[in-house]
Amino acid sequence: MSPTLEEIAGALDVSKGRVHQLIGQLVAEGRLERRPGAQRRLVVRDVAASREVLSEVLNRLGWNFNDHPPPAPTPYPHVQLPRLPTLRYLPDPDSPGEAA
Protein backbone atom coordinates (compact mmCIF):
# COMPACT_ATOMS: atom_id res chain seq x y z
CA MET A 1 0.00 0.00 0.00
CA SER A 2 1.48 3.34 -1.02
CA PRO A 3 1.31 6.51 1.07
CA THR A 4 -1.41 9.06 0.38
CA LEU A 5 -0.65 12.15 -1.68
CA GLU A 6 -0.97 14.21 1.49
CA GLU A 7 1.60 12.01 3.27
CA ILE A 8 4.02 12.31 0.35
CA ALA A 9 3.50 16.09 0.16
CA GLY A 10 4.11 16.43 3.90
CA ALA A 11 7.24 14.27 3.82
CA LEU A 12 8.71 16.21 0.89
CA ASP A 13 7.38 19.58 2.08
CA VAL A 14 5.79 20.27 -1.31
CA SER A 15 2.23 20.82 -2.55
CA LYS A 16 -0.10 18.03 -3.66
CA GLY A 17 0.12 19.45 -7.18
CA ARG A 18 3.88 18.99 -7.15
CA VAL A 19 3.42 15.43 -5.87
CA HIS A 20 1.13 14.75 -8.87
CA GLN A 21 3.86 16.08 -11.18
CA LEU A 22 6.57 13.98 -9.55
CA ILE A 23 4.45 10.83 -9.65
CA GLY A 24 3.63 11.47 -13.32
CA GLN A 25 7.34 11.86 -14.04
CA LEU A 26 8.19 8.59 -12.25
CA VAL A 27 5.39 6.77 -14.10
CA ALA A 28 6.65 8.17 -17.44
CA GLU A 29 10.19 6.98 -16.59
CA GLY A 30 8.84 3.51 -15.79
CA ARG A 31 9.85 3.65 -12.14
CA LEU A 32 6.28 3.62 -10.79
CA GLU A 33 3.10 1.97 -11.95
CA ARG A 34 -0.44 3.05 -11.17
CA ARG A 35 -2.75 0.13 -10.44
CA PRO A 36 -6.34 0.96 -11.40
CA GLY A 37 -9.11 0.44 -8.88
CA ALA A 38 -7.08 0.61 -5.67
CA GLN A 39 -7.07 3.66 -3.40
CA ARG A 40 -3.33 3.58 -2.77
CA ARG A 41 -2.30 2.17 -6.07
CA LEU A 42 1.33 3.17 -6.68
CA VAL A 43 3.71 0.25 -7.20
CA VAL A 44 7.51 0.41 -7.52
CA ARG A 45 8.42 -1.30 -10.79
CA ASP A 46 12.13 -1.90 -10.25
CA VAL A 47 12.94 -2.40 -6.60
CA ALA A 48 16.68 -2.97 -7.23
CA ALA A 49 17.04 0.34 -9.09
CA SER A 50 15.01 2.07 -6.37
CA ARG A 51 17.45 0.76 -3.76
CA GLU A 52 20.34 2.22 -5.78
CA VAL A 53 18.63 5.62 -5.96
CA LEU A 54 17.85 5.50 -2.24
CA SER A 55 21.47 4.62 -1.49
CA GLU A 56 22.70 7.60 -3.55
CA VAL A 57 20.27 9.98 -1.83
CA LEU A 58 21.22 8.75 1.64
CA ASN A 59 24.93 9.11 0.80
CA ARG A 60 24.36 12.70 -0.37
CA LEU A 61 22.59 13.42 2.91
CA GLY A 62 25.58 12.13 4.86
CA TRP A 63 24.23 8.69 5.77
CA ASN A 64 26.36 5.59 5.34
CA PHE A 65 24.26 2.96 3.61
CA ASN A 66 25.73 -0.54 3.62
CA ASP A 67 23.87 -2.77 1.20
CA HIS A 68 25.98 -5.81 2.09
CA PRO A 69 26.72 -5.83 5.82
CA PRO A 70 29.10 -8.49 7.12
CA PRO A 71 27.44 -11.60 8.52
CA ALA A 72 26.58 -11.52 12.19
CA PRO A 73 28.74 -13.70 14.43
CA THR A 74 27.33 -17.11 15.22
CA PRO A 75 25.88 -17.29 18.74
CA TYR A 76 27.17 -19.98 21.06
CA PRO A 77 24.07 -21.17 22.92
CA HIS A 78 25.62 -24.47 24.05
CA VAL A 79 28.59 -22.99 25.89
CA GLN A 80 27.91 -22.72 29.60
CA LEU A 81 28.74 -19.38 31.17
CA PRO A 82 31.07 -19.48 34.18
CA ARG A 83 29.41 -19.47 37.58
CA LEU A 84 29.88 -16.33 39.59
CA PRO A 85 30.71 -16.62 43.28
CA THR A 86 27.83 -16.05 45.68
CA LEU A 87 27.97 -12.59 47.23
CA ARG A 88 27.16 -12.19 50.88
CA TYR A 89 25.69 -8.97 52.17
CA LEU A 90 27.45 -7.75 55.29
CA PRO A 91 25.63 -4.80 56.86
CA ASP A 92 27.69 -1.76 57.83
CA PRO A 93 27.44 -1.52 61.63
CA ASP A 94 28.20 2.23 61.54
CA SER A 95 25.43 3.06 59.07
CA PRO A 96 22.14 4.35 60.56
CA GLY A 97 19.20 2.06 59.94
CA GLU A 98 21.33 -1.03 59.48
CA ALA A 99 20.47 -3.84 61.82
CA ALA A 100 23.39 -5.89 63.04
PDB file of C-alpha atoms in Angstrom:
ATOM      1  CA  MET A   1       0.000   0.000   0.000  1.00  0.00           C
ATOM      2  CA  SER A   2       1.482   3.335  -1.020  1.00  0.00           C
ATOM      3  CA  PRO A   3       1.311   6.511   1.070  1.00  0.00           C
ATOM      4  CA  THR A   4      -1.413   9.057   0.384  1.00  0.00           C
ATOM      5  CA  LEU A   5      -0.645  12.145  -1.675  1.00  0.00           C
ATOM      6  CA  GLU A   6      -0.970  14.210   1.495  1.00  0.00           C
ATOM      7  CA  GLU A   7       1.598  12.010   3.267  1.00  0.00           C
ATOM      8  CA  ILE A   8       4.020  12.310   0.347  1.00  0.00           C
ATOM      9  CA  ALA A   9       3.498  16.086   0.159  1.00  0.00           C
ATOM     10  CA  GLY A  10       4.105  16.428   3.898  1.00  0.00           C
ATOM     11  CA  ALA A  11       7.240  14.272   3.823  1.00  0.00           C
ATOM     12  CA  LEU A  12       8.707  16.206   0.887  1.00  0.00           C
ATOM     13  CA  ASP A  13       7.382  19.577   2.077  1.00  0.00           C
ATOM     14  CA  VAL A  14       5.788  20.272  -1.312  1.00  0.00           C
ATOM     15  CA  SER A  15       2.232  20.824  -2.546  1.00  0.00           C
ATOM     16  CA  LYS A  16      -0.101  18.034  -3.656  1.00  0.00           C
ATOM     17  CA  GLY A  17       0.117  19.447  -7.179  1.00  0.00           C
ATOM     18  CA  ARG A  18       3.883  18.989  -7.146  1.00  0.00           C
ATOM     19  CA  VAL A  19       3.417  15.427  -5.875  1.00  0.00           C
ATOM     20  CA  HIS A  20       1.129  14.751  -8.871  1.00  0.00           C
ATOM     21  CA  GLN A  21       3.859  16.084 -11.176  1.00  0.00           C
ATOM     22  CA  LEU A  22       6.566  13.975  -9.554  1.00  0.00           C
ATOM     23  CA  ILE A  23       4.449  10.825  -9.653  1.00  0.00           C
ATOM     24  CA  GLY A  24       3.632  11.467 -13.315  1.00  0.00           C
ATOM     25  CA  GLN A  25       7.340  11.857 -14.040  1.00  0.00           C
ATOM     26  CA  LEU A  26       8.191   8.592 -12.246  1.00  0.00           C
ATOM     27  CA  VAL A  27       5.394   6.774 -14.104  1.00  0.00           C
ATOM     28  CA  ALA A  28       6.654   8.166 -17.439  1.00  0.00           C
ATOM     29  CA  GLU A  29      10.192   6.982 -16.589  1.00  0.00           C
ATOM     30  CA  GLY A  30       8.839   3.513 -15.794  1.00  0.00           C
ATOM     31  CA  ARG A  31       9.852   3.649 -12.136  1.00  0.00           C
ATOM     32  CA  LEU A  32       6.280   3.625 -10.790  1.00  0.00           C
ATOM     33  CA  GLU A  33       3.105   1.966 -11.951  1.00  0.00           C
ATOM     34  CA  ARG A  34      -0.440   3.050 -11.173  1.00  0.00           C
ATOM     35  CA  ARG A  35      -2.751   0.130 -10.439  1.00  0.00           C
ATOM     36  CA  PRO A  36      -6.339   0.964 -11.399  1.00  0.00           C
ATOM     37  CA  GLY A  37      -9.107   0.438  -8.881  1.00  0.00           C
ATOM     38  CA  ALA A  38      -7.081   0.613  -5.670  1.00  0.00           C
ATOM     39  CA  GLN A  39      -7.068   3.658  -3.396  1.00  0.00           C
ATOM     40  CA  ARG A  40      -3.329   3.577  -2.766  1.00  0.00           C
ATOM     41  CA  ARG A  41      -2.296   2.173  -6.070  1.00  0.00           C
ATOM     42  CA  LEU A  42       1.328   3.168  -6.682  1.00  0.00           C
ATOM     43  CA  VAL A  43       3.712   0.251  -7.196  1.00  0.00           C
ATOM     44  CA  VAL A  44       7.509   0.410  -7.515  1.00  0.00           C
ATOM     45  CA  ARG A  45       8.415  -1.298 -10.790  1.00  0.00           C
ATOM     46  CA  ASP A  46      12.135  -1.899 -10.254  1.00  0.00           C
ATOM     47  CA  VAL A  47      12.944  -2.404  -6.598  1.00  0.00           C
ATOM     48  CA  ALA A  48      16.680  -2.971  -7.233  1.00  0.00           C
ATOM     49  CA  ALA A  49      17.037   0.343  -9.088  1.00  0.00           C
ATOM     50  CA  SER A  50      15.014   2.071  -6.368  1.00  0.00           C
ATOM     51  CA  ARG A  51      17.453   0.760  -3.759  1.00  0.00           C
ATOM     52  CA  GLU A  52      20.342   2.222  -5.779  1.00  0.00           C
ATOM     53  CA  VAL A  53      18.634   5.622  -5.963  1.00  0.00           C
ATOM     54  CA  LEU A  54      17.848   5.500  -2.241  1.00  0.00           C
ATOM     55  CA  SER A  55      21.467   4.619  -1.490  1.00  0.00           C
ATOM     56  CA  GLU A  56      22.696   7.597  -3.546  1.00  0.00           C
ATOM     57  CA  VAL A  57      20.267   9.982  -1.835  1.00  0.00           C
ATOM     58  CA  LEU A  58      21.219   8.749   1.639  1.00  0.00           C
ATOM     59  CA  ASN A  59      24.925   9.110   0.804  1.00  0.00           C
ATOM     60  CA  ARG A  60      24.360  12.695  -0.371  1.00  0.00           C
ATOM     61  CA  LEU A  61      22.585  13.419   2.914  1.00  0.00           C
ATOM     62  CA  GLY A  62      25.584  12.130   4.855  1.00  0.00           C
ATOM     63  CA  TRP A  63      24.234   8.691   5.771  1.00  0.00           C
ATOM     64  CA  ASN A  64      26.359   5.588   5.336  1.00  0.00           C
ATOM     65  CA  PHE A  65      24.256   2.965   3.615  1.00  0.00           C
ATOM     66  CA  ASN A  66      25.732  -0.539   3.618  1.00  0.00           C
ATOM     67  CA  ASP A  67      23.870  -2.774   1.204  1.00  0.00           C
ATOM     68  CA  HIS A  68      25.975  -5.811   2.090  1.00  0.00           C
ATOM     69  CA  PRO A  69      26.715  -5.828   5.820  1.00  0.00           C
ATOM     70  CA  PRO A  70      29.104  -8.492   7.116  1.00  0.00           C
ATOM     71  CA  PRO A  71      27.443 -11.602   8.517  1.00  0.00           C
ATOM     72  CA  ALA A  72      26.582 -11.521  12.187  1.00  0.00           C
ATOM     73  CA  PRO A  73      28.738 -13.704  14.428  1.00  0.00           C
ATOM     74  CA  THR A  74      27.332 -17.112  15.220  1.00  0.00           C
ATOM     75  CA  PRO A  75      25.880 -17.286  18.742  1.00  0.00           C
ATOM     76  CA  TYR A  76      27.167 -19.981  21.056  1.00  0.00           C
ATOM     77  CA  PRO A  77      24.073 -21.169  22.921  1.00  0.00           C
ATOM     78  CA  HIS A  78      25.618 -24.467  24.052  1.00  0.00           C
ATOM     79  CA  VAL A  79      28.587 -22.986  25.888  1.00  0.00           C
ATOM     80  CA  GLN A  80      27.914 -22.716  29.603  1.00  0.00           C
ATOM     81  CA  LEU A  81      28.740 -19.383  31.173  1.00  0.00           C
ATOM     82  CA  PRO A  82      31.066 -19.476  34.182  1.00  0.00           C
ATOM     83  CA  ARG A  83      29.408 -19.469  37.583  1.00  0.00           C
ATOM     84  CA  LEU A  84      29.881 -16.327  39.587  1.00  0.00           C
ATOM     85  CA  PRO A  85      30.706 -16.619  43.280  1.00  0.00           C
ATOM     86  CA  THR A  86      27.834 -16.047  45.677  1.00  0.00           C
ATOM     87  CA  LEU A  87      27.974 -12.595  47.225  1.00  0.00           C
ATOM     88  CA  ARG A  88      27.162 -12.191  50.884  1.00  0.00           C
ATOM     89  CA  TYR A  89      25.694  -8.967  52.173  1.00  0.00           C
ATOM     90  CA  LEU A  90      27.446  -7.748  55.287  1.00  0.00           C
ATOM     91  CA  PRO A  91      25.628  -4.802  56.863  1.00  0.00           C
ATOM     92  CA  ASP A  92      27.687  -1.761  57.826  1.00  0.00           C
ATOM     93  CA  PRO A  93      27.437  -1.518  61.627  1.00  0.00           C
ATOM     94  CA  ASP A  94      28.202   2.230  61.535  1.00  0.00           C
ATOM     95  CA  SER A  95      25.431   3.058  59.067  1.00  0.00           C
ATOM     96  CA  PRO A  96      22.140   4.353  60.564  1.00  0.00           C
ATOM     97  CA  GLY A  97      19.204   2.063  59.936  1.00  0.00           C
ATOM     98  CA  GLU A  98      21.332  -1.034  59.476  1.00  0.00           C
ATOM     99  CA  ALA A  99      20.466  -3.844  61.825  1.00  0.00           C
ATOM    100  CA  ALA A 100      23.388  -5.889  63.044  1.00  0.00           C
TER     101      ALA A 100
END
